[in-house]
């Protein structure tokens, strides 16, 4: 992973400096999407859906599952702007909003397969709406639609990615399956 993923310094909504690989994804199960706070179309819907996922996962978010939303508009999305956005959507701890240098964010989007040549040209805020979920320690990564059922997304993060390539001896300590209410 360290040889593949870039490790730029990013800023959290609290103004804290973090390194992408070392601090955010190394040995963690993560969900990563790219948004911008000035979006009046898909980003608010995407954020609301991920908030549903966060509620389903409960206190596991920030302990063994981490959610990251990285701004594609670093010129406008300062840490203070991201903090207001997090408050607007009642984003709880364990989900971090990030900004950074435009070139670093483009490099991250390219390495995660979320950059669209021709569309991402700096003149438009259109962007790939996929969500990347992965377990860096096992190397298992998948793309998903952030508009997928929150139950399916939560199950992938809580169960599929945690139980992938684990020794059989740890099967008894599997996390409970998340199911929709009847």
mmCIF file with all atom_site columns, C-alpha atoms in Angstrom:
data_model
loop_
_atom_site.group_PDB
_atom_site.id
_atom_site.type_symbol
_atom_site.label_atom_id
_atom_site.label_alt_id
_atom_site.label_comp_id
_atom_site.label_asym_id
_atom_site.label_entity_id
_atom_site.label_seq_id
_atom_site.pdbx_PDB_ins_code
_atom_site.Cartn_x
_atom_site.Cartn_y
_atom_site.Cartn_z
_atom_site.occupancy
_atom_site.B_iso_or_equiv
_atom_site.pdbx_formal_charge
_atom_site.auth_seq_id
_atom_site.auth_comp_id
_atom_site.auth_asym_id
_atom_site.auth_atom_id
_atom_site.pdbx_PDB_model_num
ATOM 1   C CA . UNK A 1 1   ? 0.000   0.000   0.000   1.00 0.00 ? 1   UNK A CA 1
ATOM 2   C CA . UNK A 1 2   ? 2.710   2.511   0.885   1.00 0.00 ? 2   UNK A CA 1
ATOM 3   C CA . UNK A 1 3   ? 4.273   1.972   -2.541  1.00 0.00 ? 3   UNK A CA 1
ATOM 4   C CA . UNK A 1 4   ? 0.957   2.565   -4.318  1.00 0.00 ? 4   UNK A CA 1
ATOM 5   C CA . UNK A 1 5   ? -0.944  5.211   -2.392  1.00 0.00 ? 5   UNK A CA 1
ATOM 6   C CA . UNK A 1 6   ? 0.265   8.798   -2.304  1.00 0.00 ? 6   UNK A CA 1
ATOM 7   C CA . UNK A 1 7   ? 0.879   10.284  1.128   1.00 0.00 ? 7   UNK A CA 1
ATOM 8   C CA . UNK A 1 8   ? 0.197   14.018  0.813   1.00 0.00 ? 8   UNK A CA 1
ATOM 9   C CA . UNK A 1 9   ? -0.541  16.225  3.776   1.00 0.00 ? 9   UNK A CA 1
ATOM 10  C CA . UNK A 1 10  ? -4.226  17.141  4.034   1.00 0.00 ? 10  UNK A CA 1
ATOM 11  C CA . UNK A 1 11  ? -6.136  19.355  6.448   1.00 0.00 ? 11  UNK A CA 1
ATOM 12  C CA . UNK A 1 12  ? -9.128  18.152  8.454   1.00 0.00 ? 12  UNK A CA 1
ATOM 13  C CA . UNK A 1 13  ? -12.245 20.202  9.164   1.00 0.00 ? 13  UNK A CA 1
ATOM 14  C CA . UNK A 1 14  ? -10.561 20.995  12.489  1.00 0.00 ? 14  UNK A CA 1
ATOM 15  C CA . UNK A 1 15  ? -7.425  22.345  10.790  1.00 0.00 ? 15  UNK A CA 1
ATOM 16  C CA . UNK A 1 16  ? -5.289  19.361  11.809  1.00 0.00 ? 16  UNK A CA 1
ATOM 17  C CA . UNK A 1 17  ? -2.604  18.194  9.370   1.00 0.00 ? 17  UNK A CA 1
ATOM 18  C CA . UNK A 1 18  ? -2.760  14.490  8.471   1.00 0.00 ? 18  UNK A CA 1
ATOM 19  C CA . UNK A 1 19  ? -0.965  12.290  5.949   1.00 0.00 ? 19  UNK A CA 1
ATOM 20  C CA . UNK A 1 20  ? -3.234  10.374  3.575   1.00 0.00 ? 20  UNK A CA 1
ATOM 21  C CA . UNK A 1 21  ? -1.577  6.968   3.787   1.00 0.00 ? 21  UNK A CA 1
ATOM 22  C CA . UNK A 1 22  ? 0.162   7.092   7.165   1.00 0.00 ? 22  UNK A CA 1
ATOM 23  C CA . UNK A 1 23  ? -2.665  8.642   9.184   1.00 0.00 ? 23  UNK A CA 1
ATOM 24  C CA . UNK A 1 24  ? -5.872  7.945   7.284   1.00 0.00 ? 24  UNK A CA 1
ATOM 25  C CA . UNK A 1 25  ? -5.817  4.566   5.545   1.00 0.00 ? 25  UNK A CA 1
ATOM 26  C CA . UNK A 1 26  ? -2.854  2.478   6.737   1.00 0.00 ? 26  UNK A CA 1
ATOM 27  C CA . UNK A 1 27  ? -4.191  -0.752  8.291   1.00 0.00 ? 27  UNK A CA 1
ATOM 28  C CA . UNK A 1 28  ? -7.764  0.588   8.325   1.00 0.00 ? 28  UNK A CA 1
ATOM 29  C CA . UNK A 1 29  ? -11.150 -0.163  6.784   1.00 0.00 ? 29  UNK A CA 1
ATOM 30  C CA . UNK A 1 30  ? -12.247 3.034   5.084   1.00 0.00 ? 30  UNK A CA 1
ATOM 31  C CA . UNK A 1 31  ? -14.893 4.631   2.881   1.00 0.00 ? 31  UNK A CA 1
ATOM 32  C CA . UNK A 1 32  ? -13.670 7.560   0.772   1.00 0.00 ? 32  UNK A CA 1
ATOM 33  C CA . UNK A 1 33  ? -15.630 9.940   -1.421  1.00 0.00 ? 33  UNK A CA 1
ATOM 34  C CA . UNK A 1 34  ? -14.958 13.268  -3.073  1.00 0.00 ? 34  UNK A CA 1
ATOM 35  C CA . UNK A 1 35  ? -17.359 16.188  -2.646  1.00 0.00 ? 35  UNK A CA 1
ATOM 36  C CA . UNK A 1 36  ? -17.450 19.960  -2.570  1.00 0.00 ? 36  UNK A CA 1
ATOM 37  C CA . UNK A 1 37  ? -19.530 21.987  -0.163  1.00 0.00 ? 37  UNK A CA 1
ATOM 38  C CA . UNK A 1 38  ? -20.848 24.389  -2.810  1.00 0.00 ? 38  UNK A CA 1
ATOM 39  C CA . UNK A 1 39  ? -22.534 21.530  -4.662  1.00 0.00 ? 39  UNK A CA 1
ATOM 40  C CA . UNK A 1 40  ? -26.291 21.894  -4.814  1.00 0.00 ? 40  UNK A CA 1
ATOM 41  C CA . UNK A 1 41  ? -26.903 18.624  -6.618  1.00 0.00 ? 41  UNK A CA 1
ATOM 42  C CA . UNK A 1 42  ? -25.447 15.213  -5.828  1.00 0.00 ? 42  UNK A CA 1
ATOM 43  C CA . UNK A 1 43  ? -22.993 15.959  -2.989  1.00 0.00 ? 43  UNK A CA 1
ATOM 44  C CA . UNK A 1 44  ? -25.654 16.784  -0.355  1.00 0.00 ? 44  UNK A CA 1
ATOM 45  C CA . UNK A 1 45  ? -27.540 13.590  -1.246  1.00 0.00 ? 45  UNK A CA 1
ATOM 46  C CA . UNK A 1 46  ? -24.317 11.589  -1.127  1.00 0.00 ? 46  UNK A CA 1
ATOM 47  C CA . UNK A 1 47  ? -23.433 13.093  2.265   1.00 0.00 ? 47  UNK A CA 1
ATOM 48  C CA . UNK A 1 48  ? -26.902 12.396  3.659   1.00 0.00 ? 48  UNK A CA 1
ATOM 49  C CA . UNK A 1 49  ? -26.690 8.776   2.505   1.00 0.00 ? 49  UNK A CA 1
ATOM 50  C CA . UNK A 1 50  ? -23.285 8.322   4.126   1.00 0.00 ? 50  UNK A CA 1
ATOM 51  C CA . UNK A 1 51  ? -24.704 9.847   7.303   1.00 0.00 ? 51  UNK A CA 1
ATOM 52  C CA . UNK A 1 52  ? -27.308 7.051   7.266   1.00 0.00 ? 52  UNK A CA 1
ATOM 53  C CA . UNK A 1 53  ? -24.453 4.543   6.902   1.00 0.00 ? 53  UNK A CA 1
ATOM 54  C CA . UNK A 1 54  ? -22.647 6.176   9.818   1.00 0.00 ? 54  UNK A CA 1
ATOM 55  C CA . UNK A 1 55  ? -25.771 5.879   11.987  1.00 0.00 ? 55  UNK A CA 1
ATOM 56  C CA . UNK A 1 56  ? -26.134 2.190   11.121  1.00 0.00 ? 56  UNK A CA 1
ATOM 57  C CA . UNK A 1 57  ? -22.497 1.491   11.993  1.00 0.00 ? 57  UNK A CA 1
ATOM 58  C CA . UNK A 1 58  ? -22.770 3.397   15.262  1.00 0.00 ? 58  UNK A CA 1
ATOM 59  C CA . UNK A 1 59  ? -19.679 3.645   17.426  1.00 0.00 ? 59  UNK A CA 1
ATOM 60  C CA . UNK A 1 60  ? -17.667 1.416   15.091  1.00 0.00 ? 60  UNK A CA 1
ATOM 61  C CA . UNK A 1 61  ? -17.090 4.542   12.976  1.00 0.00 ? 61  UNK A CA 1
ATOM 62  C CA . UNK A 1 62  ? -13.874 6.014   14.293  1.00 0.00 ? 62  UNK A CA 1
ATOM 63  C CA . UNK A 1 63  ? -12.794 2.744   15.913  1.00 0.00 ? 63  UNK A CA 1
ATOM 64  C CA . UNK A 1 64  ? -12.528 0.082   13.207  1.00 0.00 ? 64  UNK A CA 1
ATOM 65  C CA . UNK A 1 65  ? -14.243 1.857   10.285  1.00 0.00 ? 65  UNK A CA 1
ATOM 66  C CA . UNK A 1 66  ? -13.373 5.350   9.047   1.00 0.00 ? 66  UNK A CA 1
ATOM 67  C CA . UNK A 1 67  ? -15.184 7.618   6.590   1.00 0.00 ? 67  UNK A CA 1
ATOM 68  C CA . UNK A 1 68  ? -13.392 10.359  4.661   1.00 0.00 ? 68  UNK A CA 1
ATOM 69  C CA . UNK A 1 69  ? -14.889 13.012  2.389   1.00 0.00 ? 69  UNK A CA 1
ATOM 70  C CA . UNK A 1 70  ? -12.234 14.919  0.463   1.00 0.00 ? 70  UNK A CA 1
ATOM 71  C CA . UNK A 1 71  ? -13.073 18.231  -1.192  1.00 0.00 ? 71  UNK A CA 1
ATOM 72  C CA . UNK A 1 72  ? -12.417 18.653  -4.907  1.00 0.00 ? 72  UNK A CA 1
ATOM 73  C CA . UNK A 1 73  ? -12.689 22.425  -4.380  1.00 0.00 ? 73  UNK A CA 1
ATOM 74  C CA . UNK A 1 74  ? -9.778  23.225  -2.062  1.00 0.00 ? 74  UNK A CA 1
ATOM 75  C CA . UNK A 1 75  ? -9.844  26.906  -3.013  1.00 0.00 ? 75  UNK A CA 1
ATOM 76  C CA . UNK A 1 76  ? -13.273 27.374  -1.421  1.00 0.00 ? 76  UNK A CA 1
ATOM 77  C CA . UNK A 1 77  ? -13.488 24.467  0.997   1.00 0.00 ? 77  UNK A CA 1
ATOM 78  C CA . UNK A 1 78  ? -11.327 25.644  3.870   1.00 0.00 ? 78  UNK A CA 1
ATOM 79  C CA . UNK A 1 79  ? -11.292 23.739  7.155   1.00 0.00 ? 79  UNK A CA 1
ATOM 80  C CA . UNK A 1 80  ? -13.855 26.232  8.541   1.00 0.00 ? 80  UNK A CA 1
ATOM 81  C CA . UNK A 1 81  ? -16.145 25.673  5.532   1.00 0.00 ? 81  UNK A CA 1
ATOM 82  C CA . UNK A 1 82  ? -15.823 21.903  5.929   1.00 0.00 ? 82  UNK A CA 1
ATOM 83  C CA . UNK A 1 83  ? -16.599 22.186  9.650   1.00 0.00 ? 83  UNK A CA 1
ATOM 84  C CA . UNK A 1 84  ? -19.836 24.088  8.901   1.00 0.00 ? 84  UNK A CA 1
ATOM 85  C CA . UNK A 1 85  ? -20.746 21.434  6.312   1.00 0.00 ? 85  UNK A CA 1
ATOM 86  C CA . UNK A 1 86  ? -20.124 18.669  8.872   1.00 0.00 ? 86  UNK A CA 1
ATOM 87  C CA . UNK A 1 87  ? -22.338 20.459  11.386  1.00 0.00 ? 87  UNK A CA 1
ATOM 88  C CA . UNK A 1 88  ? -25.081 20.968  8.785   1.00 0.00 ? 88  UNK A CA 1
ATOM 89  C CA . UNK A 1 89  ? -25.239 17.195  8.197   1.00 0.00 ? 89  UNK A CA 1
ATOM 90  C CA . UNK A 1 90  ? -24.683 16.245  11.867  1.00 0.00 ? 90  UNK A CA 1
ATOM 91  C CA . UNK A 1 91  ? -21.577 14.271  10.932  1.00 0.00 ? 91  UNK A CA 1
ATOM 92  C CA . UNK A 1 92  ? -20.383 12.425  14.003  1.00 0.00 ? 92  UNK A CA 1
ATOM 93  C CA . UNK A 1 93  ? -16.809 11.567  15.067  1.00 0.00 ? 93  UNK A CA 1
ATOM 94  C CA . UNK A 1 94  ? -15.021 9.000   12.918  1.00 0.00 ? 94  UNK A CA 1
ATOM 95  C CA . UNK A 1 95  ? -15.979 10.747  9.688   1.00 0.00 ? 95  UNK A CA 1
ATOM 96  C CA . UNK A 1 96  ? -13.400 13.315  8.636   1.00 0.00 ? 96  UNK A CA 1
ATOM 97  C CA . UNK A 1 97  ? -13.780 16.002  5.982   1.00 0.00 ? 97  UNK A CA 1
ATOM 98  C CA . UNK A 1 98  ? -10.535 16.980  4.289   1.00 0.00 ? 98  UNK A CA 1
ATOM 99  C CA . UNK A 1 99  ? -9.002  19.539  2.001   1.00 0.00 ? 99  UNK A CA 1
ATOM 100 C CA . UNK A 1 100 ? -5.514  20.100  0.654   1.00 0.00 ? 100 UNK A CA 1
ATOM 101 C CA . UNK A 1 101 ? -3.511  21.272  -2.315  1.00 0.00 ? 101 UNK A CA 1
ATOM 102 C CA . UNK A 1 102 ? -5.355  20.885  -5.637  1.00 0.00 ? 102 UNK A CA 1
ATOM 103 C CA . UNK A 1 103 ? -2.520  18.839  -7.183  1.00 0.00 ? 103 UNK A CA 1
ATOM 104 C CA . UNK A 1 104 ? -2.480  16.466  -4.197  1.00 0.00 ? 104 UNK A CA 1
ATOM 105 C CA . UNK A 1 105 ? -6.239  15.948  -4.373  1.00 0.00 ? 105 UNK A CA 1
ATOM 106 C CA . UNK A 1 106 ? -6.030  15.229  -8.104  1.00 0.00 ? 106 UNK A CA 1
ATOM 107 C CA . UNK A 1 107 ? -3.262  12.701  -7.428  1.00 0.00 ? 107 UNK A CA 1
ATOM 108 C CA . UNK A 1 108 ? -5.439  11.000  -4.794  1.00 0.00 ? 108 UNK A CA 1
ATOM 109 C CA . UNK A 1 109 ? -8.414  10.876  -7.147  1.00 0.00 ? 109 UNK A CA 1
ATOM 110 C CA . UNK A 1 110 ? -6.257  9.333   -9.856  1.00 0.00 ? 110 UNK A CA 1
ATOM 111 C CA . UNK A 1 111 ? -4.742  6.709   -7.533  1.00 0.00 ? 111 UNK A CA 1
ATOM 112 C CA . UNK A 1 112 ? -8.208  5.756   -6.249  1.00 0.00 ? 112 UNK A CA 1
ATOM 113 C CA . UNK A 1 113 ? -9.630  5.525   -9.765  1.00 0.00 ? 113 UNK A CA 1
ATOM 114 C CA . UNK A 1 114 ? -11.990 8.466   -9.257  1.00 0.00 ? 114 UNK A CA 1
ATOM 115 C CA . UNK A 1 115 ? -10.597 10.916  -11.797 1.00 0.00 ? 115 UNK A CA 1
ATOM 116 C CA . UNK A 1 116 ? -12.278 11.206  -15.180 1.00 0.00 ? 116 UNK A CA 1
ATOM 117 C CA . UNK A 1 117 ? -10.009 12.504  -17.945 1.00 0.00 ? 117 UNK A CA 1
ATOM 118 C CA . UNK A 1 118 ? -11.800 15.138  -19.985 1.00 0.00 ? 118 UNK A CA 1
ATOM 119 C CA . UNK A 1 119 ? -14.450 15.799  -17.364 1.00 0.00 ? 119 UNK A CA 1
ATOM 120 C CA . UNK A 1 120 ? -12.086 16.832  -14.583 1.00 0.00 ? 120 UNK A CA 1
ATOM 121 C CA . UNK A 1 121 ? -10.552 19.769  -16.371 1.00 0.00 ? 121 UNK A CA 1
ATOM 122 C CA . UNK A 1 122 ? -10.582 22.465  -13.704 1.00 0.00 ? 122 UNK A CA 1
ATOM 123 C CA . UNK A 1 123 ? -13.436 24.376  -15.361 1.00 0.00 ? 123 UNK A CA 1
ATOM 124 C CA . UNK A 1 124 ? -16.214 22.143  -14.093 1.00 0.00 ? 124 UNK A CA 1
ATOM 125 C CA . UNK A 1 125 ? -17.134 20.750  -10.698 1.00 0.00 ? 125 UNK A CA 1
ATOM 126 C CA . UNK A 1 126 ? -18.536 17.570  -12.274 1.00 0.00 ? 126 UNK A CA 1
ATOM 127 C CA . UNK A 1 127 ? -16.793 14.565  -10.783 1.00 0.00 ? 127 UNK A CA 1
ATOM 128 C CA . UNK A 1 128 ? -16.945 10.818  -10.340 1.00 0.00 ? 128 UNK A CA 1
ATOM 129 C CA . UNK A 1 129 ? -19.653 10.021  -7.806  1.00 0.00 ? 129 UNK A CA 1
ATOM 130 C CA . UNK A 1 130 ? -18.281 6.633   -6.802  1.00 0.00 ? 130 UNK A CA 1
ATOM 131 C CA . UNK A 1 131 ? -17.450 5.699   -3.259  1.00 0.00 ? 131 UNK A CA 1
ATOM 132 C CA . UNK A 1 132 ? -14.250 3.759   -2.632  1.00 0.00 ? 132 UNK A CA 1
ATOM 133 C CA . UNK A 1 133 ? -14.299 1.290   0.246   1.00 0.00 ? 133 UNK A CA 1
ATOM 134 C CA . UNK A 1 134 ? -11.339 -0.761  1.282   1.00 0.00 ? 134 UNK A CA 1
ATOM 135 C CA . UNK A 1 135 ? -9.302  -2.612  3.826   1.00 0.00 ? 135 UNK A CA 1
ATOM 136 C CA . UNK A 1 136 ? -5.757  -1.392  3.290   1.00 0.00 ? 136 UNK A CA 1
ATOM 137 C CA . UNK A 1 137 ? -4.245  -4.170  5.402   1.00 0.00 ? 137 UNK A CA 1
ATOM 138 C CA . UNK A 1 138 ? -5.746  -6.943  3.258   1.00 0.00 ? 138 UNK A CA 1
ATOM 139 C CA . UNK A 1 139 ? -5.628  -5.074  -0.048  1.00 0.00 ? 139 UNK A CA 1
ATOM 140 C CA . UNK A 1 140 ? -9.338  -5.531  -0.706  1.00 0.00 ? 140 UNK A CA 1
ATOM 141 C CA . UNK A 1 141 ? -10.895 -2.475  -2.364  1.00 0.00 ? 141 UNK A CA 1
ATOM 142 C CA . UNK A 1 142 ? -14.216 -1.922  -4.092  1.00 0.00 ? 142 UNK A CA 1
ATOM 143 C CA . UNK A 1 143 ? -16.148 0.857   -5.759  1.00 0.00 ? 143 UNK A CA 1
ATOM 144 C CA . UNK A 1 144 ? -19.750 1.409   -4.840  1.00 0.00 ? 144 UNK A CA 1
ATOM 145 C CA . UNK A 1 145 ? -22.437 3.926   -5.538  1.00 0.00 ? 145 UNK A CA 1
ATOM 146 C CA . UNK A 1 146 ? -22.883 6.289   -2.605  1.00 0.00 ? 146 UNK A CA 1
ATOM 147 C CA . UNK A 1 147 ? -26.581 6.163   -3.500  1.00 0.00 ? 147 UNK A CA 1
ATOM 148 C CA . UNK A 1 148 ? -26.734 2.395   -2.785  1.00 0.00 ? 148 UNK A CA 1
ATOM 149 C CA . UNK A 1 149 ? -28.890 1.232   0.111   1.00 0.00 ? 149 UNK A CA 1
ATOM 150 C CA . UNK A 1 150 ? -27.247 2.376   3.354   1.00 0.00 ? 150 UNK A CA 1
ATOM 151 C CA . UNK A 1 151 ? -27.757 -1.153  4.702   1.00 0.00 ? 151 UNK A CA 1
ATOM 152 C CA . UNK A 1 152 ? -25.704 -2.651  1.880   1.00 0.00 ? 152 UNK A CA 1
ATOM 153 C CA . UNK A 1 153 ? -22.942 -0.064  2.256   1.00 0.00 ? 153 UNK A CA 1
ATOM 154 C CA . UNK A 1 154 ? -22.845 -0.562  6.032   1.00 0.00 ? 154 UNK A CA 1
ATOM 155 C CA . UNK A 1 155 ? -22.725 -4.350  5.607   1.00 0.00 ? 155 UNK A CA 1
ATOM 156 C CA . UNK A 1 156 ? -19.810 -4.098  3.191   1.00 0.00 ? 156 UNK A CA 1
ATOM 157 C CA . UNK A 1 157 ? -17.862 -1.915  5.605   1.00 0.00 ? 157 UNK A CA 1
ATOM 158 C CA . UNK A 1 158 ? -18.802 -3.798  8.769   1.00 0.00 ? 158 UNK A CA 1
ATOM 159 C CA . UNK A 1 159 ? -18.622 -7.359  7.491   1.00 0.00 ? 159 UNK A CA 1
ATOM 160 C CA . UNK A 1 160 ? -17.303 -7.955  3.976   1.00 0.00 ? 160 UNK A CA 1
ATOM 161 C CA . UNK A 1 161 ? -14.176 -5.836  4.306   1.00 0.00 ? 161 UNK A CA 1
ATOM 162 C CA . UNK A 1 162 ? -13.436 -6.877  7.881   1.00 0.00 ? 162 UNK A CA 1
ATOM 163 C CA . UNK A 1 163 ? -13.791 -10.598 7.265   1.00 0.00 ? 163 UNK A CA 1
ATOM 164 C CA . UNK A 1 164 ? -11.878 -10.768 3.999   1.00 0.00 ? 164 UNK A CA 1
ATOM 165 C CA . UNK A 1 165 ? -8.785  -13.006 4.165   1.00 0.00 ? 165 UNK A CA 1
ATOM 166 C CA . UNK A 1 166 ? -8.939  -13.467 7.925   1.00 0.00 ? 166 UNK A CA 1
ATOM 167 C CA . UNK A 1 167 ? -7.715  -16.750 9.386   1.00 0.00 ? 167 UNK A CA 1
ATOM 168 C CA . UNK A 1 168 ? -10.438 -19.289 10.094  1.00 0.00 ? 168 UNK A CA 1
ATOM 169 C CA . UNK A 1 169 ? -9.650  -19.120 13.839  1.00 0.00 ? 169 UNK A CA 1
ATOM 170 C CA . UNK A 1 170 ? -11.012 -15.582 13.996  1.00 0.00 ? 170 UNK A CA 1
ATOM 171 C CA . UNK A 1 171 ? -14.318 -16.506 12.345  1.00 0.00 ? 171 UNK A CA 1
ATOM 172 C CA . UNK A 1 172 ? -15.967 -16.772 15.773  1.00 0.00 ? 172 UNK A CA 1
ATOM 173 C CA . UNK A 1 173 ? -15.237 -13.103 16.456  1.00 0.00 ? 173 UNK A CA 1
ATOM 174 C CA . UNK A 1 174 ? -16.975 -11.811 13.347  1.00 0.00 ? 174 UNK A CA 1
ATOM 175 C CA . UNK A 1 175 ? -18.956 -8.628  13.645  1.00 0.00 ? 175 UNK A CA 1
ATOM 176 C CA . UNK A 1 176 ? -22.731 -8.964  13.685  1.00 0.00 ? 176 UNK A CA 1
ATOM 177 C CA . UNK A 1 177 ? -24.491 -8.728  10.351  1.00 0.00 ? 177 UNK A CA 1
ATOM 178 C CA . UNK A 1 178 ? -26.348 -5.471  9.785   1.00 0.00 ? 178 UNK A CA 1
ATOM 179 C CA . UNK A 1 179 ? -29.889 -6.100  8.566   1.00 0.00 ? 179 UNK A CA 1
ATOM 180 C CA . UNK A 1 180 ? -32.722 -3.693  7.780   1.00 0.00 ? 180 UNK A CA 1
ATOM 181 C CA . UNK A 1 181 ? -35.544 -3.577  10.321  1.00 0.00 ? 181 UNK A CA 1
ATOM 182 C CA . UNK A 1 182 ? -38.511 -5.838  9.549   1.00 0.00 ? 182 UNK A CA 1
#
